[in-house]
Amino acid sequence: MESQKKTGSYYAESTVRVYKNNHVTEDSASKEWYEATTGKRRFETKSNGQEALSVNDGSQVITYDKTNKSAFSMNITDDMGLNPLSQRDVLMNMIKKMQSTHKFEVIGEEKVLGMNTYHVKLTANTSSTLMGDMEFWVDSKTWFVLKSTFVNGDLKTESEYTRLDFSPKFAEDTFKLDIPKDIQVKPIEDLNPIKEVTLEEAERALGQPLLVFNDQHVTLTKVALHELKGEINRTEVEVEFYKDQVPSLSLSVFKKPADSDPGALGKEIKVRQTNGWYSAEIRALIWDEGGLRYSLLNENPDVTLDQLVEMVQSMKLSS
């Protein structure tokens, strides 16, 4: 396949359909404008009667929920990683992460939107995976994933570009949003505020002590409190740890959900004398204890799963 280091400007239209037991549960259509020289991007989507628009003008991202008549802004900083990777890098990074959990094969060459594509399939090694089975149809010149399917249990997601223009002409107001004057654009921090707190304040927010590491090589560096609103409505504590002076572990703690399906979280594994789950794709260890759900993200590839489980075994309550 031809290698492209950068993604050029384009205009695109696409659809996404989500099925459960072969019945459509979500049907969305999107339009996207991207200007390579400035990095500006506009995205419009309609899904199940909802309509939203988003613009990245290079200095901030503004999202306008047209259906619910609300708008939010987020300032862009250099360390946010919003500069898009090339289509090739996005695909290759994902495949690399799946090497230990999926079997990779090239089915053949097929035409999609009149373009030559490679049909690639990733099959999960076990049924206990977050990602399931995946198929991609990748344009041989631009590395655009023109079509994809994700299958996990009784859920199936189909994504497909219905139009792609690699020589677009943008109007002057393409990367501007026309928001009614009576709608206030609020900072995104107001939607789900994050506050740095002490461990004692985190205990009070959860209504009980929480497990933390009891290891001389592991240092607690930060405790943050998230007051999540909307569809995910909960108080969540995030604790960050260094191991041997290296950022290594991020622990998320919140009240155990009453309606979640633990079996969908990953491979079942024994954690602290209880059943937990491990997702190899994101190196996350999850378990429920004392009415709380713990989700531990391993950010250090040198720490193995066995070492992680051993470290978790020695955790103690914060007070």
PDB file of C-alpha atoms in Angstrom:
ATOM      1  CA  MET A   1       0.000   0.000   0.000  1.00  0.00           C
ATOM      2  CA  GLU A   2       1.166   3.508  -0.757  1.00  0.00           C
ATOM      3  CA  SER A   3       2.287   5.422   2.318  1.00  0.00           C
ATOM      4  CA  GLN A   4       0.935   8.914   3.076  1.00  0.00           C
ATOM      5  CA  LYS A   5       2.491  10.779   5.969  1.00  0.00           C
ATOM      6  CA  LYS A   6      -0.273  13.371   6.188  1.00  0.00           C
ATOM      7  CA  THR A   7      -4.003  13.490   5.602  1.00  0.00           C
ATOM      8  CA  GLY A   8      -4.953  15.977   2.890  1.00  0.00           C
ATOM      9  CA  SER A   9      -8.032  18.206   2.826  1.00  0.00           C
ATOM     10  CA  TYR A  10     -11.346  16.484   2.216  1.00  0.00           C
ATOM     11  CA  TYR A  11     -15.133  16.668   2.412  1.00  0.00           C
ATOM     12  CA  ALA A  12     -16.909  13.484   3.458  1.00  0.00           C
ATOM     13  CA  GLU A  13     -20.354  12.042   4.106  1.00  0.00           C
ATOM     14  CA  SER A  14     -20.836   8.836   6.073  1.00  0.00           C
ATOM     15  CA  THR A  15     -23.369   6.642   7.834  1.00  0.00           C
ATOM     16  CA  VAL A  16     -23.246   4.543  11.012  1.00  0.00           C
ATOM     17  CA  ARG A  17     -25.778   1.864  11.901  1.00  0.00           C
ATOM     18  CA  VAL A  18     -25.868  -0.058  15.180  1.00  0.00           C
ATOM     19  CA  TYR A  19     -27.726  -3.382  15.392  1.00  0.00           C
ATOM     20  CA  LYS A  20     -28.761  -5.457  18.368  1.00  0.00           C
ATOM     21  CA  ASN A  21     -29.974  -8.948  17.532  1.00  0.00           C
ATOM     22  CA  ASN A  22     -30.215  -7.809  13.881  1.00  0.00           C
ATOM     23  CA  HIS A  23     -32.547  -4.899  14.756  1.00  0.00           C
ATOM     24  CA  VAL A  24     -31.362  -1.324  14.074  1.00  0.00           C
ATOM     25  CA  THR A  25     -31.042   0.617  17.349  1.00  0.00           C
ATOM     26  CA  GLU A  26     -29.124   3.617  16.011  1.00  0.00           C
ATOM     27  CA  ASP A  27     -28.961   5.163  12.557  1.00  0.00           C
ATOM     28  CA  SER A  28     -26.813   8.242  12.043  1.00  0.00           C
ATOM     29  CA  ALA A  29     -25.574  10.313   9.105  1.00  0.00           C
ATOM     30  CA  SER A  30     -22.585  12.647   9.249  1.00  0.00           C
ATOM     31  CA  LYS A  31     -20.836  15.290   7.165  1.00  0.00           C
ATOM     32  CA  GLU A  32     -17.210  16.344   7.691  1.00  0.00           C
ATOM     33  CA  TRP A  33     -15.014  19.132   6.338  1.00  0.00           C
ATOM     34  CA  TYR A  34     -11.250  19.109   6.945  1.00  0.00           C
ATOM     35  CA  GLU A  35      -8.714  21.715   5.803  1.00  0.00           C
ATOM     36  CA  ALA A  36      -5.186  20.275   5.956  1.00  0.00           C
ATOM     37  CA  THR A  37      -3.235  23.545   5.796  1.00  0.00           C
ATOM     38  CA  THR A  38      -4.911  25.016   8.899  1.00  0.00           C
ATOM     39  CA  GLY A  39      -6.139  21.892  10.706  1.00  0.00           C
ATOM     40  CA  LYS A  40      -9.656  23.335  10.830  1.00  0.00           C
ATOM     41  CA  ARG A  41     -12.498  20.821  10.953  1.00  0.00           C
ATOM     42  CA  ARG A  42     -16.295  20.894  10.882  1.00  0.00           C
ATOM     43  CA  PHE A  43     -18.482  17.944  11.808  1.00  0.00           C
ATOM     44  CA  GLU A  44     -22.271  17.607  11.544  1.00  0.00           C
ATOM     45  CA  THR A  45     -24.270  14.574  12.618  1.00  0.00           C
ATOM     46  CA  LYS A  46     -27.913  13.520  12.759  1.00  0.00           C
ATOM     47  CA  SER A  47     -28.835  10.469  14.814  1.00  0.00           C
ATOM     48  CA  ASN A  48     -32.218   9.165  15.957  1.00  0.00           C
ATOM     49  CA  GLY A  49     -33.811  12.609  15.709  1.00  0.00           C
ATOM     50  CA  GLN A  50     -30.861  14.380  17.367  1.00  0.00           C
ATOM     51  CA  GLU A  51     -28.701  16.934  15.533  1.00  0.00           C
ATOM     52  CA  ALA A  52     -25.319  18.324  16.578  1.00  0.00           C
ATOM     53  CA  LEU A  53     -22.582  20.431  14.985  1.00  0.00           C
ATOM     54  CA  SER A  54     -18.946  20.887  15.982  1.00  0.00           C
ATOM     55  CA  VAL A  55     -16.179  23.164  14.680  1.00  0.00           C
ATOM     56  CA  ASN A  56     -12.463  23.168  15.434  1.00  0.00           C
ATOM     57  CA  ASP A  57     -11.219  26.586  14.246  1.00  0.00           C
ATOM     58  CA  GLY A  58      -7.618  26.027  15.340  1.00  0.00           C
ATOM     59  CA  SER A  59      -7.899  27.837  18.683  1.00  0.00           C
ATOM     60  CA  GLN A  60     -11.009  26.243  20.185  1.00  0.00           C
ATOM     61  CA  VAL A  61     -13.626  23.568  19.613  1.00  0.00           C
ATOM     62  CA  ILE A  62     -17.269  24.661  19.797  1.00  0.00           C
ATOM     63  CA  THR A  63     -20.041  22.057  19.893  1.00  0.00           C
ATOM     64  CA  TYR A  64     -23.666  23.065  19.286  1.00  0.00           C
ATOM     65  CA  ASP A  65     -26.418  20.624  20.261  1.00  0.00           C
ATOM     66  CA  LYS A  66     -29.149  21.883  17.967  1.00  0.00           C
ATOM     67  CA  THR A  67     -31.811  19.562  19.358  1.00  0.00           C
ATOM     68  CA  ASN A  68     -31.308  20.392  23.039  1.00  0.00           C
ATOM     69  CA  LYS A  69     -30.379  24.033  22.349  1.00  0.00           C
ATOM     70  CA  SER A  70     -27.042  24.024  24.184  1.00  0.00           C
ATOM     71  CA  ALA A  71     -23.460  24.868  23.217  1.00  0.00           C
ATOM     72  CA  PHE A  72     -20.043  24.261  24.767  1.00  0.00           C
ATOM     73  CA  SER A  73     -16.519  25.418  24.000  1.00  0.00           C
ATOM     74  CA  MET A  74     -13.080  23.974  24.714  1.00  0.00           C
ATOM     75  CA  ASN A  75      -9.825  25.874  24.285  1.00  0.00           C
ATOM     76  CA  ILE A  76      -7.109  23.996  22.400  1.00  0.00           C
ATOM     77  CA  THR A  77      -3.643  23.634  23.909  1.00  0.00           C
ATOM     78  CA  ASP A  78      -0.507  22.117  22.359  1.00  0.00           C
ATOM     79  CA  ASP A  79      -0.594  19.050  24.639  1.00  0.00           C
ATOM     80  CA  MET A  80      -4.171  18.008  23.841  1.00  0.00           C
ATOM     81  CA  GLY A  81      -3.223  15.893  20.822  1.00  0.00           C
ATOM     82  CA  LEU A  82      -6.018  17.282  18.628  1.00  0.00           C
ATOM     83  CA  ASN A  83      -3.781  17.468  15.566  1.00  0.00           C
ATOM     84  CA  PRO A  84      -4.995  14.421  13.660  1.00  0.00           C
ATOM     85  CA  LEU A  85      -2.700  11.523  12.858  1.00  0.00           C
ATOM     86  CA  SER A  86      -2.501  10.378   9.278  1.00  0.00           C
ATOM     87  CA  GLN A  87      -5.065   7.776   8.241  1.00  0.00           C
ATOM     88  CA  ARG A  88      -2.205   5.264   7.998  1.00  0.00           C
ATOM     89  CA  ASP A  89      -0.987   5.955  11.542  1.00  0.00           C
ATOM     90  CA  VAL A  90      -4.502   5.661  12.998  1.00  0.00           C
ATOM     91  CA  LEU A  91      -5.011   2.244  11.421  1.00  0.00           C
ATOM     92  CA  MET A  92      -1.518   0.909  12.161  1.00  0.00           C
ATOM     93  CA  ASN A  93      -1.623   2.054  15.811  1.00  0.00           C
ATOM     94  CA  MET A  94      -4.900   0.214  16.303  1.00  0.00           C
ATOM     95  CA  ILE A  95      -3.639  -2.972  14.643  1.00  0.00           C
ATOM     96  CA  LYS A  96      -0.490  -2.930  16.801  1.00  0.00           C
ATOM     97  CA  LYS A  97      -2.615  -2.721  19.946  1.00  0.00           C
ATOM     98  CA  MET A  98      -4.648  -5.726  18.775  1.00  0.00           C
ATOM     99  CA  GLN A  99      -1.693  -7.996  17.990  1.00  0.00           C
ATOM    100  CA  SER A 100      -1.990  -9.964  21.227  1.00  0.00           C
ATOM    101  CA  THR A 101      -5.794 -10.186  21.226  1.00  0.00           C
ATOM    102  CA  HIS A 102      -6.738 -10.675  17.555  1.00  0.00           C
ATOM    103  CA  LYS A 103      -5.787 -12.704  14.487  1.00  0.00           C
ATOM    104  CA  PHE A 104      -5.017 -10.500  11.468  1.00  0.00           C
ATOM    105  CA  GLU A 105      -5.662 -11.436   7.835  1.00  0.00           C
ATOM    106  CA  VAL A 106      -6.089  -9.741   4.456  1.00  0.00           C
ATOM    107  CA  ILE A 107      -9.220 -11.104   2.746  1.00  0.00           C
ATOM    108  CA  GLY A 108      -8.503  -9.540  -0.653  1.00  0.00           C
ATOM    109  CA  GLU A 109      -8.953  -6.447  -2.823  1.00  0.00           C
ATOM    110  CA  GLU A 110     -12.389  -4.892  -3.374  1.00  0.00           C
ATOM    111  CA  LYS A 111     -13.905  -1.709  -4.814  1.00  0.00           C
ATOM    112  CA  VAL A 112     -15.632   0.735  -2.434  1.00  0.00           C
ATOM    113  CA  LEU A 113     -16.849   4.121  -3.724  1.00  0.00           C
ATOM    114  CA  GLY A 114     -14.974   3.321  -6.924  1.00  0.00           C
ATOM    115  CA  MET A 115     -11.661   3.122  -5.017  1.00  0.00           C
ATOM    116  CA  ASN A 116      -9.328   0.158  -4.714  1.00  0.00           C
ATOM    117  CA  THR A 117      -9.368  -1.139  -1.141  1.00  0.00           C
ATOM    118  CA  TYR A 118      -7.826  -3.934   0.861  1.00  0.00           C
ATOM    119  CA  HIS A 119     -10.367  -5.915   2.870  1.00  0.00           C
ATOM    120  CA  VAL A 120      -8.748  -6.603   6.260  1.00  0.00           C
ATOM    121  CA  LYS A 121     -10.175  -8.772   9.048  1.00  0.00           C
ATOM    122  CA  LEU A 122      -9.258  -8.914  12.752  1.00  0.00           C
ATOM    123  CA  THR A 123     -10.776 -11.873  14.598  1.00  0.00           C
ATOM    124  CA  ALA A 124     -10.759 -11.888  18.405  1.00  0.00           C
ATOM    125  CA  ASN A 125      -8.846 -14.770  19.979  1.00  0.00           C
ATOM    126  CA  THR A 126     -11.520 -15.122  22.693  1.00  0.00           C
ATOM    127  CA  SER A 127     -15.143 -14.086  23.137  1.00  0.00           C
ATOM    128  CA  SER A 128     -14.247 -12.077  26.262  1.00  0.00           C
ATOM    129  CA  THR A 129     -12.928  -8.969  24.542  1.00  0.00           C
ATOM    130  CA  LEU A 130     -14.136  -5.392  24.430  1.00  0.00           C
ATOM    131  CA  MET A 131     -13.462  -5.023  20.719  1.00  0.00           C
ATOM    132  CA  GLY A 132     -14.842  -8.257  19.239  1.00  0.00           C
ATOM    133  CA  ASP A 133     -14.370  -9.067  15.535  1.00  0.00           C
ATOM    134  CA  MET A 134     -13.578  -6.260  13.096  1.00  0.00           C
ATOM    135  CA  GLU A 135     -13.403  -5.807   9.329  1.00  0.00           C
ATOM    136  CA  PHE A 136     -11.978  -2.843   7.410  1.00  0.00           C
ATOM    137  CA  TRP A 137     -11.958  -1.804   3.781  1.00  0.00           C
ATOM    138  CA  VAL A 138      -8.863   0.423   3.431  1.00  0.00           C
ATOM    139  CA  ASP A 139      -8.197   2.660   0.422  1.00  0.00           C
ATOM    140  CA  SER A 140      -4.807   1.669  -1.015  1.00  0.00           C
ATOM    141  CA  LYS A 141      -3.769   5.280  -1.763  1.00  0.00           C
ATOM    142  CA  THR A 142      -5.084   7.415   1.117  1.00  0.00           C
ATOM    143  CA  TRP A 143      -5.401   4.732   3.853  1.00  0.00           C
ATOM    144  CA  PHE A 144      -8.946   5.945   4.528  1.00  0.00           C
ATOM    145  CA  VAL A 145     -11.072   3.243   6.141  1.00  0.00           C
ATOM    146  CA  LEU A 146     -13.942   3.545   3.681  1.00  0.00           C
ATOM    147  CA  LYS A 147     -16.041   0.878   5.370  1.00  0.00           C
ATOM    148  CA  SER A 148     -15.886  -1.046   8.644  1.00  0.00           C
ATOM    149  CA  THR A 149     -17.849  -3.487  10.778  1.00  0.00           C
ATOM    150  CA  PHE A 150     -17.530  -4.294  14.489  1.00  0.00           C
ATOM    151  CA  VAL A 151     -19.233  -7.365  15.962  1.00  0.00           C
ATOM    152  CA  ASN A 152     -19.308  -8.085  19.692  1.00  0.00           C
ATOM    153  CA  GLY A 153     -21.881 -10.562  20.961  1.00  0.00           C
ATOM    154  CA  ASP A 154     -25.344  -9.495  19.808  1.00  0.00           C
ATOM    155  CA  LEU A 155     -24.135  -5.993  18.881  1.00  0.00           C
ATOM    156  CA  LYS A 156     -22.976  -5.013  15.406  1.00  0.00           C
ATOM    157  CA  THR A 157     -21.817  -1.599  14.162  1.00  0.00           C
ATOM    158  CA  GLU A 158     -21.489  -0.759  10.467  1.00  0.00           C
ATOM    159  CA  SER A 159     -19.723   2.429   9.313  1.00  0.00           C
ATOM    160  CA  GLU A 160     -19.382   3.499   5.698  1.00  0.00           C
ATOM    161  CA  TYR A 161     -18.396   6.568   3.699  1.00  0.00           C
ATOM    162  CA  THR A 162     -21.014   7.391   1.075  1.00  0.00           C
ATOM    163  CA  ARG A 163     -19.078  10.323  -0.415  1.00  0.00           C
ATOM    164  CA  LEU A 164     -15.439  11.488  -0.368  1.00  0.00           C
ATOM    165  CA  ASP A 165     -14.009  14.547  -2.114  1.00  0.00           C
ATOM    166  CA  PHE A 166     -10.237  15.017  -1.862  1.00  0.00           C
ATOM    167  CA  SER A 167     -10.268  18.332  -3.775  1.00  0.00           C
ATOM    168  CA  PRO A 168     -12.880  20.295  -1.822  1.00  0.00           C
ATOM    169  CA  LYS A 169     -13.586  24.035  -2.036  1.00  0.00           C
ATOM    170  CA  PHE A 170     -14.623  25.531   1.290  1.00  0.00           C
ATOM    171  CA  ALA A 171     -16.847  28.588   1.689  1.00  0.00           C
ATOM    172  CA  GLU A 172     -15.620  31.386   3.981  1.00  0.00           C
ATOM    173  CA  ASP A 173     -18.088  30.511   6.723  1.00  0.00           C
ATOM    174  CA  THR A 174     -17.461  26.725   6.637  1.00  0.00           C
ATOM    175  CA  PHE A 175     -15.549  26.759   9.926  1.00  0.00           C
ATOM    176  CA  LYS A 176     -17.920  29.080  11.765  1.00  0.00           C
ATOM    177  CA  LEU A 177     -21.041  28.088  13.710  1.00  0.00           C
ATOM    178  CA  ASP A 178     -24.243  30.090  13.467  1.00  0.00           C
ATOM    179  CA  ILE A 179     -25.535  29.761  17.032  1.00  0.00           C
ATOM    180  CA  PRO A 180     -28.714  31.635  18.051  1.00  0.00           C
ATOM    181  CA  LYS A 181     -28.004  34.625  20.271  1.00  0.00           C
ATOM    182  CA  ASP A 182     -30.230  33.328  23.075  1.00  0.00           C
ATOM    183  CA  ILE A 183     -28.009  30.243  23.523  1.00  0.00           C
ATOM    184  CA  GLN A 184     -24.998  30.814  25.769  1.00  0.00           C
ATOM    185  CA  VAL A 185     -21.757  29.042  24.799  1.00  0.00           C
ATOM    186  CA  LYS A 186     -20.433  27.583  28.067  1.00  0.00           C
ATOM    187  CA  PRO A 187     -16.934  26.218  28.781  1.00  0.00           C
ATOM    188  CA  ILE A 188     -16.890  22.410  28.601  1.00  0.00           C
ATOM    189  CA  GLU A 189     -15.587  22.341  32.187  1.00  0.00           C
ATOM    190  CA  ASP A 190     -19.053  23.471  33.322  1.00  0.00           C
ATOM    191  CA  LEU A 191     -20.594  20.278  31.923  1.00  0.00           C
ATOM    192  CA  ASN A 192     -18.493  17.831  33.941  1.00  0.00           C
ATOM    193  CA  PRO A 193     -16.315  19.832  36.331  1.00  0.00           C
ATOM    194  CA  ILE A 194     -13.051  18.254  37.503  1.00  0.00           C
ATOM    195  CA  LYS A 195     -11.547  19.328  40.808  1.00  0.00           C
ATOM    196  CA  GLU A 196      -8.253  18.290  42.358  1.00  0.00           C
ATOM    197  CA  VAL A 197      -8.925  17.126  45.933  1.00  0.00           C
ATOM    198  CA  THR A 198      -7.292  15.415  48.884  1.00  0.00           C
ATOM    199  CA  LEU A 199      -7.796  11.727  49.603  1.00  0.00           C
ATOM    200  CA  GLU A 200      -9.992  12.661  52.581  1.00  0.00           C
ATOM    201  CA  GLU A 201     -12.220  14.808  50.334  1.00  0.00           C
ATOM    202  CA  ALA A 202     -12.477  11.923  47.875  1.00  0.00           C
ATOM    203  CA  GLU A 203     -13.653   9.641  50.699  1.00  0.00           C
ATOM    204  CA  ARG A 204     -16.373  12.110  51.650  1.00  0.00           C
ATOM    205  CA  ALA A 205     -17.528  12.395  48.031  1.00  0.00           C
ATOM    206  CA  LEU A 206     -17.830   8.590  47.713  1.00  0.00           C
ATOM    207  CA  GLY A 207     -19.255   8.237  51.212  1.00  0.00           C
ATOM    208  CA  GLN A 208     -16.621   5.664  52.222  1.00  0.00           C
ATOM    209  CA  PRO A 209     -12.864   4.887  52.106  1.00  0.00           C
ATOM    210  CA  LEU A 210     -11.366   3.560  48.869  1.00  0.00           C
ATOM    211  CA  LEU A 211      -8.535   1.155  48.098  1.00  0.00           C
ATOM    212  CA  VAL A 212      -5.100   2.653  47.354  1.00  0.00           C
ATOM    213  CA  PHE A 213      -1.696   1.064  46.794  1.00  0.00           C
ATOM    214  CA  ASN A 214       0.362  -0.023  49.774  1.00  0.00           C
ATOM    215  CA  ASP A 215       3.732  -0.396  48.052  1.00  0.00           C
ATOM    216  CA  GLN A 216       6.962   1.477  48.744  1.00  0.00           C
ATOM    217  CA  HIS A 217       7.668   1.651  44.994  1.00  0.00           C
ATOM    218  CA  VAL A 218       4.270   3.210  44.186  1.00  0.00           C
ATOM    219  CA  THR A 219       3.606   6.900  44.902  1.00  0.00           C
ATOM    220  CA  LEU A 220       0.226   8.640  44.856  1.00  0.00           C
ATOM    221  CA  THR A 221       0.623  11.826  42.802  1.00  0.00           C
ATOM    222  CA  LYS A 222      -2.873  13.220  42.213  1.00  0.00           C
ATOM    223  CA  VAL A 223      -6.511  12.796  43.280  1.00  0.00           C
ATOM    224  CA  ALA A 224      -9.266  14.304  41.114  1.00  0.00           C
ATOM    225  CA  LEU A 225     -13.027  14.447  41.620  1.00  0.00           C
ATOM    226  CA  HIS A 226     -15.349  14.229  38.596  1.00  0.00           C
ATOM    227  CA  GLU A 227     -19.024  15.174  38.937  1.00  0.00           C
ATOM    228  CA  LEU A 228     -20.343  13.563  35.763  1.00  0.00           C
ATOM    229  CA  LYS A 229     -23.718  14.736  34.434  1.00  0.00           C
ATOM    230  CA  GLY A 230     -26.015  13.680  31.627  1.00  0.00           C
ATOM    231  CA  GLU A 231     -26.321  10.041  30.560  1.00  0.00           C
ATOM    232  CA  ILE A 232     -23.444   9.048  32.877  1.00  0.00           C
ATOM    233  CA  ASN A 233     -24.590  10.650  36.109  1.00  0.00           C
ATOM    234  CA  ARG A 234     -22.211   9.800  38.933  1.00  0.00           C
ATOM    235  CA  THR A 235     -19.437  10.947  41.257  1.00  0.00           C
ATOM    236  CA  GLU A 236     -16.106   9.491  40.160  1.00  0.00           C
ATOM    237  CA  VAL A 237     -12.696   9.670  41.807  1.00  0.00           C
ATOM    238  CA  GLU A 238      -9.534   9.345  39.733  1.00  0.00           C
ATOM    239  CA  VAL A 239      -6.223   8.618  41.468  1.00  0.00           C
ATOM    240  CA  GLU A 240      -2.890   8.718  39.630  1.00  0.00           C
ATOM    241  CA  PHE A 241       0.215   6.810  40.730  1.00  0.00           C
ATOM    242  CA  TYR A 242       3.895   6.715  39.823  1.00  0.00           C
ATOM    243  CA  LYS A 243       5.818   3.424  40.015  1.00  0.00           C
ATOM    244  CA  ASP A 244       9.576   3.813  40.495  1.00  0.00           C
ATOM    245  CA  GLN A 245       9.250   7.514  39.581  1.00  0.00           C
ATOM    246  CA  VAL A 246       7.464   6.719  36.288  1.00  0.00           C
ATOM    247  CA  PRO A 247       3.777   7.583  35.544  1.00  0.00           C
ATOM    248  CA  SER A 248       2.268   4.097  35.523  1.00  0.00           C
ATOM    249  CA  LEU A 249      -1.214   3.650  36.989  1.00  0.00           C
ATOM    250  CA  SER A 250      -4.540   5.462  36.831  1.00  0.00           C
ATOM    251  CA  LEU A 251      -7.317   4.275  39.155  1.00  0.00           C
ATOM    252  CA  SER A 252     -10.967   5.214  38.605  1.00  0.00           C
ATOM    253  CA  VAL A 253     -13.440   4.591  41.473  1.00  0.00           C
ATOM    254  CA  PHE A 254     -17.221   5.060  41.596  1.00  0.00           C
ATOM    255  CA  LYS A 255     -20.324   3.446  43.059  1.00  0.00           C
ATOM    256  CA  LYS A 256     -20.974   0.013  41.564  1.00  0.00           C
ATOM    257  CA  PRO A 257     -23.564   0.383  38.749  1.00  0.00           C
ATOM    258  CA  ALA A 258     -26.760  -1.542  39.333  1.00  0.00           C
ATOM    259  CA  ASP A 259     -27.505  -2.281  35.675  1.00  0.00           C
ATOM    260  CA  SER A 260     -24.088  -2.961  34.125  1.00  0.00           C
ATOM    261  CA  ASP A 261     -23.069  -6.262  32.522  1.00  0.00           C
ATOM    262  CA  PRO A 262     -19.650  -7.183  33.974  1.00  0.00           C
ATOM    263  CA  GLY A 263     -19.190  -9.971  31.432  1.00  0.00           C
ATOM    264  CA  ALA A 264     -18.798  -7.387  28.647  1.00  0.00           C
ATOM    265  CA  LEU A 265     -15.850  -5.686  30.348  1.00  0.00           C
ATOM    266  CA  GLY A 266     -13.203  -8.224  29.360  1.00  0.00           C
ATOM    267  CA  LYS A 267     -11.716 -11.604  30.241  1.00  0.00           C
ATOM    268  CA  GLU A 268     -12.744 -12.910  33.664  1.00  0.00           C
ATOM    269  CA  ILE A 269      -9.868 -13.054  36.137  1.00  0.00           C
ATOM    270  CA  LYS A 270      -9.417 -13.514  39.905  1.00  0.00           C
ATOM    271  CA  VAL A 271      -8.727 -10.216  41.686  1.00  0.00           C
ATOM    272  CA  ARG A 272      -8.502  -9.818  45.476  1.00  0.00           C
ATOM    273  CA  GLN A 273     -10.536 -12.951  46.232  1.00  0.00           C
ATOM    274  CA  THR A 274     -13.311 -11.894  43.863  1.00  0.00           C
ATOM    275  CA  ASN A 275     -14.117 -12.143  40.162  1.00  0.00           C
ATOM    276  CA  GLY A 276     -12.711  -9.309  38.088  1.00  0.00           C
ATOM    277  CA  TRP A 277     -12.164  -8.622  34.409  1.00  0.00           C
ATOM    278  CA  TYR A 278      -9.150  -7.695  32.311  1.00  0.00           C
ATOM    279  CA  SER A 279      -9.191  -5.924  28.951  1.00  0.00           C
ATOM    280  CA  ALA A 280      -5.907  -6.579  27.133  1.00  0.00           C
ATOM    281  CA  GLU A 281      -6.713  -3.962  24.465  1.00  0.00           C
ATOM    282  CA  ILE A 282      -6.508  -1.086  26.929  1.00  0.00           C
ATOM    283  CA  ARG A 283      -4.582  -2.889  29.713  1.00  0.00           C
ATOM    284  CA  ALA A 284      -7.384  -2.263  32.212  1.00  0.00           C
ATOM    285  CA  LEU A 285      -8.139  -4.352  35.316  1.00  0.00           C
ATOM    286  CA  ILE A 286     -11.697  -4.021  36.666  1.00  0.00           C
ATOM    287  CA  TRP A 287     -13.334  -5.379  39.798  1.00  0.00           C
ATOM    288  CA  ASP A 288     -16.118  -4.633  42.308  1.00  0.00           C
ATOM    289  CA  GLU A 289     -15.445  -4.455  46.031  1.00  0.00           C
ATOM    290  CA  GLY A 290     -17.234  -2.925  49.004  1.00  0.00           C
ATOM    291  CA  GLY A 291     -19.974  -1.409  46.844  1.00  0.00           C
ATOM    292  CA  LEU A 292     -17.442   0.369  44.607  1.00  0.00           C
ATOM    293  CA  ARG A 293     -16.225  -0.366  41.092  1.00  0.00           C
ATOM    294  CA  TYR A 294     -12.480  -0.091  40.553  1.00  0.00           C
ATOM    295  CA  SER A 295     -11.018   0.382  37.071  1.00  0.00           C
ATOM    296  CA  LEU A 296      -7.218   0.341  37.008  1.00  0.00           C
ATOM    297  CA  LEU A 297      -5.490   1.437  33.808  1.00  0.00           C
ATOM    298  CA  ASN A 298      -1.920   0.188  33.387  1.00  0.00           C
ATOM    299  CA  GLU A 299      -0.033   2.889  31.480  1.00  0.00           C
ATOM    300  CA  ASN A 300       3.371   1.201  31.787  1.00  0.00           C
ATOM    301  CA  PRO A 301       3.898  -1.624  29.239  1.00  0.00           C
ATOM    302  CA  ASP A 302       6.769  -2.982  31.378  1.00  0.00           C
ATOM    303  CA  VAL A 303       4.269  -3.926  34.124  1.00  0.00           C
ATOM    304  CA  THR A 304       2.819  -7.371  33.317  1.00  0.00           C
ATOM    305  CA  LEU A 305      -0.670  -8.562  34.199  1.00  0.00           C
ATOM    306  CA  ASP A 306       0.696 -10.917  36.887  1.00  0.00           C
ATOM    307  CA  GLN A 307       2.613  -8.038  38.462  1.00  0.00           C
ATOM    308  CA  LEU A 308      -0.476  -5.841  38.316  1.00  0.00           C
ATOM    309  CA  VAL A 309      -2.650  -8.440  40.063  1.00  0.00           C
ATOM    310  CA  GLU A 310       0.023  -8.899  42.723  1.00  0.00           C
ATOM    311  CA  MET A 311       0.210  -5.155  43.348  1.00  0.00           C
ATOM    312  CA  VAL A 312      -3.576  -4.897  43.598  1.00  0.00           C
ATOM    313  CA  GLN A 313      -3.606  -7.736  46.144  1.00  0.00           C
ATOM    314  CA  SER A 314      -1.682  -5.571  48.612  1.00  0.00           C
ATOM    315  CA  MET A 315      -3.951  -2.503  48.307  1.00  0.00           C
ATOM    316  CA  LYS A 316      -5.363  -1.077  51.549  1.00  0.00           C
ATOM    317  CA  LEU A 317      -8.295   1.177  52.408  1.00  0.00           C
ATOM    318  CA  SER A 318      -7.422   4.859  52.424  1.00  0.00           C
ATOM    319  CA  SER A 319      -8.548   5.164  56.062  1.00  0.00           C
TER     320      SER A 319
END
